[in-house]
Amino acid sequence: MIKRSVKALPCRMRKVKSPRQIYLAKRRNDKLTVILLQIGVLAALIGLWELAAQLGWIDPFITSCPSRIVKTLGGIDAADLFRHIGYTLLECIVGFIVASAIGILIAVLLWRFNKFRRVAEPYIVVLNALPKIALGPIIIIMVGAGSQAIIMMTVLICVIVTIISVLNGFMSVDDGKIFLMRSMGASRFQILTKLIFPANVPALVNMLKINVGLAWVGTIMGEYLVSTAGLGYLIIYGSQVFKMDLVMASTVILCLLATAMYLGVAAVERFTKRRFHTD
């Protein structure tokens, strides 16, 4: 009897969850609960929107409703719809990438050259406060009335915020760590690649999250100014001919595309957390 109880003890011990397993299970359950609540809230809002339109609480001619949006999308030629989506998506992604790359490069230069940064800071603040829509006519004259103007508008809206956020992250790195690396003979490039960039991985990811929203704002703003295709063009056309269902349908598609792009950046964030062990 004693031998049997001793042999059975390890099996029973293996069934007991460790504190880490309990913690991970709790995190998974919390994450699942949040996702289910998000889906539930979205479904409730869509249902309430449809119910309000059907009961006459709101005017569906102005606000549309889910059933009318689905009907409108079903009546549009699929090839034509995907052509408009492709134009807007391409312009947004190109503007997003170009603005992020240029912003990071300028932030690196401002971090490297201290006097240049001190001279340029007030101009950056002024440019950030400038309504970019005011530069629309100049942009059209400079690059023409096409996708180039829309991409340029997207870049202008995103790049200043990118510079400010990335530069603030660079300047917040502990001076003691920089001094230690210098005392060990590290070059500026080594400090940048071995200390500054790794320490600012979370800040860079947050900058990308911000740029996702700004890139869509810049793209649609550019399409408002000059476009012959794209979701912004459909919104303008729908408002001009009082097809509010088309306006709302285009807006819903924009929301879905922006969500997909944000999820892509969130995937990059999860990868960087595993790669650099950041929380």
CSV table of C-alpha atoms in Angstrom, one decimal:
chain,number,residue,atom,x,y,z
A,1,MET,CA,0.0,0.0,0.0
A,2,ILE,CA,2.8,2.4,0.9
A,3,LYS,CA,4.6,1.7,-2.4
A,4,ARG,CA,1.5,2.3,-4.4
A,5,SER,CA,0.8,5.6,-2.7
A,6,VAL,CA,4.4,6.7,-3.3
A,7,LYS,CA,4.2,5.8,-7.0
A,8,ALA,CA,0.9,7.6,-7.4
A,9,LEU,CA,2.1,10.8,-5.8
A,10,PRO,CA,4.1,12.1,-8.8
A,11,CYS,CA,1.0,11.6,-11.1
A,12,ARG,CA,-1.1,13.6,-8.7
A,13,MET,CA,1.5,16.3,-8.4
A,14,ARG,CA,1.6,16.6,-12.2
A,15,LYS,CA,-2.1,17.4,-12.3
A,16,VAL,CA,-1.6,20.5,-10.1
A,17,LYS,CA,-1.1,23.6,-12.2
A,18,SER,CA,1.9,25.8,-11.5
A,19,PRO,CA,1.5,29.5,-10.7
A,20,ARG,CA,2.8,30.3,-14.2
A,21,GLN,CA,0.3,28.0,-15.8
A,22,ILE,CA,-2.5,29.6,-13.8
A,23,TYR,CA,-1.3,33.1,-14.8
A,24,LEU,CA,-1.1,32.2,-18.5
A,25,ALA,CA,-4.5,30.6,-18.4
A,26,LYS,CA,-5.9,33.7,-16.8
A,27,ARG,CA,-4.4,35.9,-19.4
A,28,ARG,CA,-5.8,33.8,-22.2
A,29,ASN,CA,-9.3,33.9,-20.6
A,30,ASP,CA,-9.1,37.6,-20.1
A,31,LYS,CA,-8.0,38.1,-23.8
A,32,LEU,CA,-10.9,35.9,-25.0
A,33,THR,CA,-13.4,37.8,-22.8
A,34,VAL,CA,-12.2,41.1,-24.2
A,35,ILE,CA,-12.5,39.8,-27.8
A,36,LEU,CA,-16.0,38.4,-27.2
A,37,LEU,CA,-17.1,41.7,-25.6
A,38,GLN,CA,-15.8,43.7,-28.5
A,39,ILE,CA,-17.7,41.5,-30.9
A,40,GLY,CA,-20.8,41.7,-28.8
A,41,VAL,CA,-20.6,45.5,-28.6
A,42,LEU,CA,-20.2,45.8,-32.4
A,43,ALA,CA,-23.1,43.4,-33.0
A,44,ALA,CA,-25.3,45.3,-30.6
A,45,LEU,CA,-24.5,48.7,-32.3
A,46,ILE,CA,-25.2,47.3,-35.7
A,47,GLY,CA,-28.5,45.8,-34.5
A,48,LEU,CA,-29.5,49.0,-32.7
A,49,TRP,CA,-28.7,51.0,-35.9
A,50,GLU,CA,-30.9,48.7,-38.0
A,51,LEU,CA,-33.7,48.7,-35.4
A,52,ALA,CA,-33.7,52.5,-35.1
A,53,ALA,CA,-33.9,52.8,-38.9
A,54,GLN,CA,-36.7,50.3,-39.2
A,55,LEU,CA,-38.8,51.9,-36.3
A,56,GLY,CA,-38.3,55.4,-37.7
A,57,TRP,CA,-36.2,56.7,-34.8
A,58,ILE,CA,-33.6,57.9,-37.3
A,59,ASP,CA,-34.0,58.9,-41.0
A,60,PRO,CA,-32.4,56.1,-43.0
A,61,PHE,CA,-32.1,58.4,-46.0
A,62,ILE,CA,-29.5,60.5,-44.0
A,63,THR,CA,-27.9,57.9,-41.8
A,64,SER,CA,-28.6,54.8,-43.9
A,65,CYS,CA,-28.6,51.4,-42.1
A,66,PRO,CA,-26.9,48.0,-42.3
A,67,SER,CA,-29.5,46.4,-44.6
A,68,ARG,CA,-29.3,49.4,-47.1
A,69,ILE,CA,-25.5,49.3,-47.0
A,70,VAL,CA,-25.5,45.6,-47.9
A,71,LYS,CA,-28.0,46.2,-50.7
A,72,THR,CA,-25.9,49.1,-52.0
A,73,LEU,CA,-22.7,47.0,-52.0
A,74,GLY,CA,-24.5,44.2,-53.7
A,75,GLY,CA,-25.6,46.6,-56.5
A,76,ILE,CA,-22.1,47.8,-57.3
A,77,ASP,CA,-20.1,46.0,-59.9
A,78,ALA,CA,-17.5,43.9,-58.0
A,79,ALA,CA,-14.6,44.8,-60.4
A,80,ASP,CA,-15.4,48.5,-60.1
A,81,LEU,CA,-15.6,48.4,-56.3
A,82,PHE,CA,-12.3,46.6,-56.0
A,83,ARG,CA,-10.7,49.1,-58.4
A,84,HIS,CA,-11.7,51.9,-56.1
A,85,ILE,CA,-10.6,50.0,-53.0
A,86,GLY,CA,-7.3,49.2,-54.7
A,87,TYR,CA,-6.6,52.8,-55.5
A,88,THR,CA,-7.2,54.0,-52.0
A,89,LEU,CA,-5.4,51.1,-50.3
A,90,LEU,CA,-2.3,51.6,-52.5
A,91,GLU,CA,-2.1,55.3,-51.9
A,92,CYS,CA,-2.5,54.8,-48.2
A,93,ILE,CA,0.1,52.1,-47.8
A,94,VAL,CA,2.7,54.0,-50.0
A,95,GLY,CA,2.1,57.2,-48.1
A,96,PHE,CA,2.3,55.3,-44.7
A,97,ILE,CA,5.6,53.6,-45.6
A,98,VAL,CA,7.2,56.7,-47.1
A,99,ALA,CA,6.2,59.0,-44.2
A,100,SER,CA,7.4,56.5,-41.6
A,101,ALA,CA,10.8,56.0,-43.3
A,102,ILE,CA,11.4,59.8,-43.9
A,103,GLY,CA,10.2,60.6,-40.4
A,104,ILE,CA,12.6,58.1,-38.8
A,105,LEU,CA,15.5,59.2,-41.0
A,106,ILE,CA,15.0,62.9,-40.1
A,107,ALA,CA,14.6,62.0,-36.4
A,108,VAL,CA,18.0,60.2,-36.5
A,109,LEU,CA,19.6,63.2,-38.1
A,110,LEU,CA,18.1,65.5,-35.5
A,111,TRP,CA,19.4,63.2,-32.8
A,112,ARG,CA,22.8,63.0,-34.3
A,113,PHE,CA,23.3,66.8,-34.9
A,114,ASN,CA,22.3,68.6,-31.7
A,115,LYS,CA,22.6,72.2,-33.1
A,116,PHE,CA,20.6,71.3,-36.1
A,117,ARG,CA,17.9,69.9,-33.8
A,118,ARG,CA,17.8,73.0,-31.7
A,119,VAL,CA,17.4,75.2,-34.8
A,120,ALA,CA,14.8,73.0,-36.4
A,121,GLU,CA,12.5,72.3,-33.4
A,122,PRO,CA,10.4,75.5,-33.6
A,123,TYR,CA,9.9,75.0,-37.4
A,124,ILE,CA,8.8,71.4,-36.8
A,125,VAL,CA,6.2,72.6,-34.2
A,126,VAL,CA,4.9,75.2,-36.6
A,127,LEU,CA,4.7,72.7,-39.5
A,128,ASN,CA,2.8,70.3,-37.2
A,129,ALA,CA,0.2,73.0,-36.3
A,130,LEU,CA,-0.2,74.0,-40.0
A,131,PRO,CA,-3.5,72.7,-41.6
A,132,LYS,CA,-2.1,70.5,-44.3
A,133,ILE,CA,-5.3,71.0,-46.4
A,134,ALA,CA,-4.1,74.6,-47.0
A,135,LEU,CA,-1.2,73.2,-49.0
A,136,GLY,CA,-3.5,71.2,-51.3
A,137,PRO,CA,-3.4,73.6,-54.3
A,138,ILE,CA,0.4,73.9,-54.0
A,139,ILE,CA,0.7,70.1,-53.9
A,140,ILE,CA,-1.5,69.7,-57.0
A,141,ILE,CA,0.6,72.3,-58.9
A,142,MET,CA,3.9,70.7,-57.8
A,143,VAL,CA,3.2,67.0,-58.5
A,144,GLY,CA,0.0,67.1,-60.6
A,145,ALA,CA,-3.6,66.1,-60.1
A,146,GLY,CA,-3.3,62.4,-59.5
A,147,SER,CA,-2.2,59.7,-57.1
A,148,GLN,CA,1.1,61.6,-56.5
A,149,ALA,CA,-0.8,64.5,-54.9
A,150,ILE,CA,-2.8,62.1,-52.7
A,151,ILE,CA,0.4,60.3,-51.5
A,152,MET,CA,2.1,63.7,-50.9
A,153,MET,CA,-0.8,64.8,-48.7
A,154,THR,CA,-0.6,61.6,-46.7
A,155,VAL,CA,3.1,62.0,-46.3
A,156,LEU,CA,2.8,65.6,-45.1
A,157,ILE,CA,0.2,64.6,-42.5
A,158,CYS,CA,2.1,61.7,-41.1
A,159,VAL,CA,5.8,62.8,-41.3
A,160,ILE,CA,5.8,65.6,-38.8
A,161,VAL,CA,4.1,63.5,-36.1
A,162,THR,CA,6.6,60.7,-36.9
A,163,ILE,CA,9.5,63.0,-36.4
A,164,ILE,CA,8.3,64.4,-33.1
A,165,SER,CA,7.3,61.0,-31.6
A,166,VAL,CA,10.5,59.2,-32.7
A,167,LEU,CA,12.8,62.1,-31.7
A,168,ASN,CA,11.2,62.3,-28.2
A,169,GLY,CA,11.8,58.6,-27.8
A,170,PHE,CA,15.5,59.0,-28.8
A,171,MET,CA,16.0,61.9,-26.5
A,172,SER,CA,14.5,60.0,-23.5
A,173,VAL,CA,17.2,57.4,-23.5
A,174,ASP,CA,19.3,57.5,-20.3
A,175,ASP,CA,22.3,59.7,-20.8
A,176,GLY,CA,24.2,57.5,-18.4
A,177,LYS,CA,24.0,54.6,-20.7
A,178,ILE,CA,25.1,56.7,-23.7
A,179,PHE,CA,28.1,58.0,-21.6
A,180,LEU,CA,29.0,54.4,-20.7
A,181,MET,CA,29.0,53.3,-24.3
A,182,ARG,CA,31.1,56.3,-25.3
A,183,SER,CA,33.6,55.6,-22.5
A,184,MET,CA,34.0,52.1,-23.9
A,185,GLY,CA,34.8,53.5,-27.4
A,186,ALA,CA,31.5,53.0,-29.1
A,187,SER,CA,30.8,55.1,-32.2
A,188,ARG,CA,27.7,57.1,-32.8
A,189,PHE,CA,26.4,54.5,-35.2
A,190,GLN,CA,27.0,51.7,-32.6
A,191,ILE,CA,25.1,53.8,-30.0
A,192,LEU,CA,22.3,54.3,-32.4
A,193,THR,CA,22.0,50.6,-33.4
A,194,LYS,CA,22.9,48.9,-30.1
A,195,LEU,CA,21.2,51.3,-27.6
A,196,ILE,CA,18.9,53.9,-29.1
A,197,PHE,CA,16.9,51.8,-31.5
A,198,PRO,CA,16.5,48.7,-29.2
A,199,ALA,CA,15.4,51.0,-26.4
A,200,ASN,CA,12.8,52.7,-28.6
A,201,VAL,CA,11.1,49.6,-30.2
A,202,PRO,CA,7.9,50.2,-28.3
A,203,ALA,CA,7.9,53.9,-29.2
A,204,LEU,CA,8.5,53.0,-32.9
A,205,VAL,CA,5.6,50.5,-32.8
A,206,ASN,CA,3.3,53.2,-31.2
A,207,MET,CA,4.4,55.6,-33.9
A,208,LEU,CA,3.2,53.1,-36.6
A,209,LYS,CA,-0.1,52.7,-34.8
A,210,ILE,CA,-0.6,56.5,-34.9
A,211,ASN,CA,0.4,56.7,-38.5
A,212,VAL,CA,-2.2,54.1,-39.5
A,213,GLY,CA,-5.0,56.5,-38.6
A,214,LEU,CA,-3.2,59.6,-39.9
A,215,ALA,CA,-2.4,57.8,-43.2
A,216,TRP,CA,-6.1,57.1,-43.8
A,217,VAL,CA,-7.0,60.7,-42.9
A,218,GLY,CA,-4.4,62.0,-45.4
A,219,THR,CA,-5.5,59.6,-48.2
A,220,ILE,CA,-9.2,60.5,-47.9
A,221,MET,CA,-8.3,64.2,-47.6
A,222,GLY,CA,-6.2,64.0,-50.7
A,223,GLU,CA,-9.0,62.2,-52.6
A,224,TYR,CA,-11.4,64.9,-51.5
A,225,LEU,CA,-9.2,67.4,-53.2
A,226,VAL,CA,-8.3,65.5,-56.4
A,227,SER,CA,-9.3,62.0,-57.5
A,228,THR,CA,-11.0,60.2,-60.2
A,229,ALA,CA,-11.2,56.9,-58.3
A,230,GLY,CA,-11.0,55.6,-54.8
A,231,LEU,CA,-13.2,55.4,-51.7
A,232,GLY,CA,-12.9,59.1,-51.1
A,233,TYR,CA,-14.1,59.7,-54.6
A,234,LEU,CA,-17.1,57.5,-54.0
A,235,ILE,CA,-17.9,59.5,-50.8
A,236,ILE,CA,-17.8,62.8,-52.6
A,237,TYR,CA,-19.8,61.4,-55.5
A,238,GLY,CA,-22.4,59.9,-53.2
A,239,SER,CA,-22.8,63.2,-51.3
A,240,GLN,CA,-23.2,65.2,-54.5
A,241,VAL,CA,-26.0,63.0,-55.9
A,242,PHE,CA,-27.5,62.4,-52.4
A,243,LYS,CA,-26.8,58.7,-52.4
A,244,MET,CA,-26.1,58.5,-48.7
A,245,ASP,CA,-26.1,54.7,-48.7
A,246,LEU,CA,-23.1,54.8,-51.0
A,247,VAL,CA,-21.4,57.3,-48.6
A,248,MET,CA,-22.0,55.1,-45.6
A,249,ALA,CA,-21.0,51.9,-47.5
A,250,SER,CA,-17.7,53.5,-48.5
A,251,THR,CA,-17.2,54.6,-45.0
A,252,VAL,CA,-17.8,51.1,-43.7
A,253,ILE,CA,-15.2,49.7,-46.2
A,254,LEU,CA,-12.7,52.4,-45.0
A,255,CYS,CA,-13.3,51.2,-41.4
A,256,LEU,CA,-12.6,47.6,-42.3
A,257,LEU,CA,-9.5,48.5,-44.3
A,258,ALA,CA,-8.2,50.6,-41.4
A,259,THR,CA,-8.9,47.8,-39.0
A,260,ALA,CA,-7.0,45.3,-41.1
A,261,MET,CA,-4.0,47.7,-41.4
A,262,TYR,CA,-4.0,48.2,-37.6
A,263,LEU,CA,-4.1,44.5,-37.0
A,264,GLY,CA,-1.0,44.2,-39.2
A,265,VAL,CA,0.8,46.7,-37.1
A,266,ALA,CA,-0.4,44.9,-34.0
A,267,ALA,CA,1.1,41.7,-35.4
A,268,VAL,CA,4.4,43.6,-35.8
A,269,GLU,CA,4.1,44.7,-32.1
A,270,ARG,CA,3.7,41.1,-30.9
A,271,PHE,CA,6.7,40.0,-33.0
A,272,THR,CA,8.9,42.8,-31.5
A,273,LYS,CA,7.8,41.9,-28.0
A,274,ARG,CA,8.9,38.3,-28.5
A,275,ARG,CA,12.1,39.4,-30.3
A,276,PHE,CA,13.2,42.1,-27.9
A,277,HIS,CA,11.3,40.8,-24.8
A,278,THR,CA,9.6,44.1,-24.2
A,279,ASP,CA,6.3,44.6,-22.4
